[in-house]
mmCIF file of C-alpha atoms in Angstrom:
data_model
loop_
_atom_site.group_PDB
_atom_site.id
_atom_site.type_symbol
_atom_site.label_atom_id
_atom_site.label_comp_id
_atom_site.label_asym_id
_atom_site.label_seq_id
_atom_site.Cartn_x
_atom_site.Cartn_y
_atom_site.Cartn_z
ATOM 1 C CA MET A 1 0.000 0.000 0.000
ATOM 2 C CA GLY A 2 2.874 2.409 0.582
ATOM 3 C CA ILE A 3 3.193 5.360 2.902
ATOM 4 C CA GLY A 4 0.514 7.502 1.231
ATOM 5 C CA ILE A 5 0.511 11.078 -0.007
ATOM 6 C CA ILE A 6 0.812 12.745 3.408
ATOM 7 C CA GLY A 7 3.539 10.284 4.404
ATOM 8 C CA ALA A 8 5.411 10.956 1.166
ATOM 9 C CA ILE A 9 5.295 14.702 1.825
ATOM 10 C CA ILE A 10 6.532 14.284 5.403
ATOM 11 C CA VAL A 11 9.249 11.785 4.472
ATOM 12 C CA GLY A 12 10.200 13.857 1.414
ATOM 13 C CA GLY A 13 10.484 16.993 3.523
ATOM 14 C CA LEU A 14 12.686 15.256 6.086
ATOM 15 C CA ALA A 15 14.845 13.618 3.420
ATOM 16 C CA GLY A 16 15.227 16.874 1.484
ATOM 17 C CA TRP A 17 16.032 18.846 4.636
ATOM 18 C CA ILE A 18 18.704 16.371 5.757
ATOM 19 C CA ALA A 19 20.124 16.201 2.214
ATOM 20 C CA SER A 20 20.280 19.999 1.966
ATOM 21 C CA MET A 21 22.206 20.095 5.255
ATOM 22 C CA ILE A 22 24.607 17.360 4.095
ATOM 23 C CA MET A 23 25.128 18.957 0.684
ATOM 24 C CA LYS A 24 24.990 22.544 2.049
ATOM 25 C CA ALA A 25 22.317 23.430 -0.515
ATOM 26 C CA ASP A 26 20.491 26.111 1.528
ATOM 27 C CA THR A 27 17.019 25.366 0.155
ATOM 28 C CA GLY A 28 13.598 26.278 1.514
ATOM 29 C CA LEU A 29 10.764 24.109 2.813
ATOM 30 C CA ILE A 30 9.030 23.560 -0.535
ATOM 31 C CA ALA A 31 12.335 22.814 -2.269
ATOM 32 C CA ASN A 32 13.238 20.348 0.508
ATOM 33 C CA ILE A 33 9.956 18.490 0.051
ATOM 34 C CA GLY A 34 10.462 18.478 -3.717
ATOM 35 C CA LEU A 35 14.051 17.292 -3.427
ATOM 36 C CA GLY A 36 13.083 14.458 -1.120
ATOM 37 C CA ILE A 37 10.165 13.282 -3.243
ATOM 38 C CA VAL A 38 11.992 13.623 -6.561
ATOM 39 C CA GLY A 39 15.079 12.013 -5.039
ATOM 40 C CA ALA A 40 13.032 9.068 -3.785
ATOM 41 C CA VAL A 41 11.374 8.630 -7.181
ATOM 42 C CA VAL A 42 14.712 8.827 -9.032
ATOM 43 C CA LEU A 43 16.541 6.419 -6.732
ATOM 44 C CA ASN A 44 13.585 4.000 -6.538
ATOM 45 C CA PHE A 45 13.595 3.945 -10.349
ATOM 46 C CA ILE A 46 17.356 3.332 -10.504
ATOM 47 C CA LEU A 47 17.165 0.601 -7.863
ATOM 48 C CA GLY A 48 14.208 -0.953 -9.698
ATOM 49 C CA LEU A 49 16.405 -1.403 -12.760
ATOM 50 C CA PHE A 50 18.521 -3.732 -10.614
ATOM 51 C CA ASN A 51 15.444 -5.456 -9.118
ATOM 52 C CA ILE A 52 16.067 -3.839 -5.724
ATOM 53 C CA TYR A 53 12.982 -2.431 -4.033
ATOM 54 C CA ALA A 54 12.785 -0.444 -0.805
ATOM 55 C CA ALA A 55 10.081 -1.553 1.603
ATOM 56 C CA ASP A 56 6.915 0.538 1.682
ATOM 57 C CA ALA A 57 7.696 1.819 5.168
ATOM 58 C CA TRP A 58 8.877 5.150 6.541
ATOM 59 C CA MET A 59 12.522 4.390 7.320
ATOM 60 C CA PRO A 60 13.500 2.655 4.046
ATOM 61 C CA GLN A 61 11.789 5.393 2.046
ATOM 62 C CA LEU A 62 13.474 8.075 4.170
ATOM 63 C CA LEU A 63 16.858 6.528 3.424
ATOM 64 C CA VAL A 64 16.091 6.212 -0.292
ATOM 65 C CA GLY A 65 14.755 9.777 -0.375
ATOM 66 C CA LEU A 66 17.839 11.091 1.435
ATOM 67 C CA VAL A 67 20.322 9.383 -0.870
ATOM 68 C CA GLY A 68 18.208 10.266 -3.911
ATOM 69 C CA ALA A 69 17.965 13.929 -2.871
ATOM 70 C CA CYS A 70 21.743 14.082 -2.437
ATOM 71 C CA LEU A 71 22.066 12.548 -5.902
ATOM 72 C CA VAL A 72 19.659 15.123 -7.371
ATOM 73 C CA ILE A 73 21.550 18.017 -5.712
ATOM 74 C CA TRP A 74 24.868 16.632 -6.985
ATOM 75 C CA ALA A 75 23.494 16.197 -10.519
ATOM 76 C CA TRP A 76 22.007 19.712 -10.501
ATOM 77 C CA ARG A 77 25.354 21.169 -9.466
ATOM 78 C CA ALA A 78 27.183 19.121 -12.096
ATOM 79 C CA ILE A 79 24.816 20.339 -14.820
ATOM 80 C CA ARG A 80 25.123 23.953 -13.722
ATOM 81 C CA GLY A 81 28.904 23.660 -13.585
ATOM 82 C CA ARG A 82 29.591 24.448 -9.963
ATOM 83 C CA SER A 83 30.607 22.102 -7.189
#
């Protein structure tokens, strides 16, 4: 069933906030939520290509969202040409 829409927003916000602190991205609340959700979607897709699936629970999705958000921040910086 998954964590639901509200759960995804909460987990995405936490993951994006932690990722922005790790990556020193200095983003706002809405950007943190977006980073976490987009990061989770991107990393879940990448892991799915290798037949690896995170459990539909809060902690695994938080971890996937965190790593995915860091990946999204890194990719954005690489595209824009600054590190």
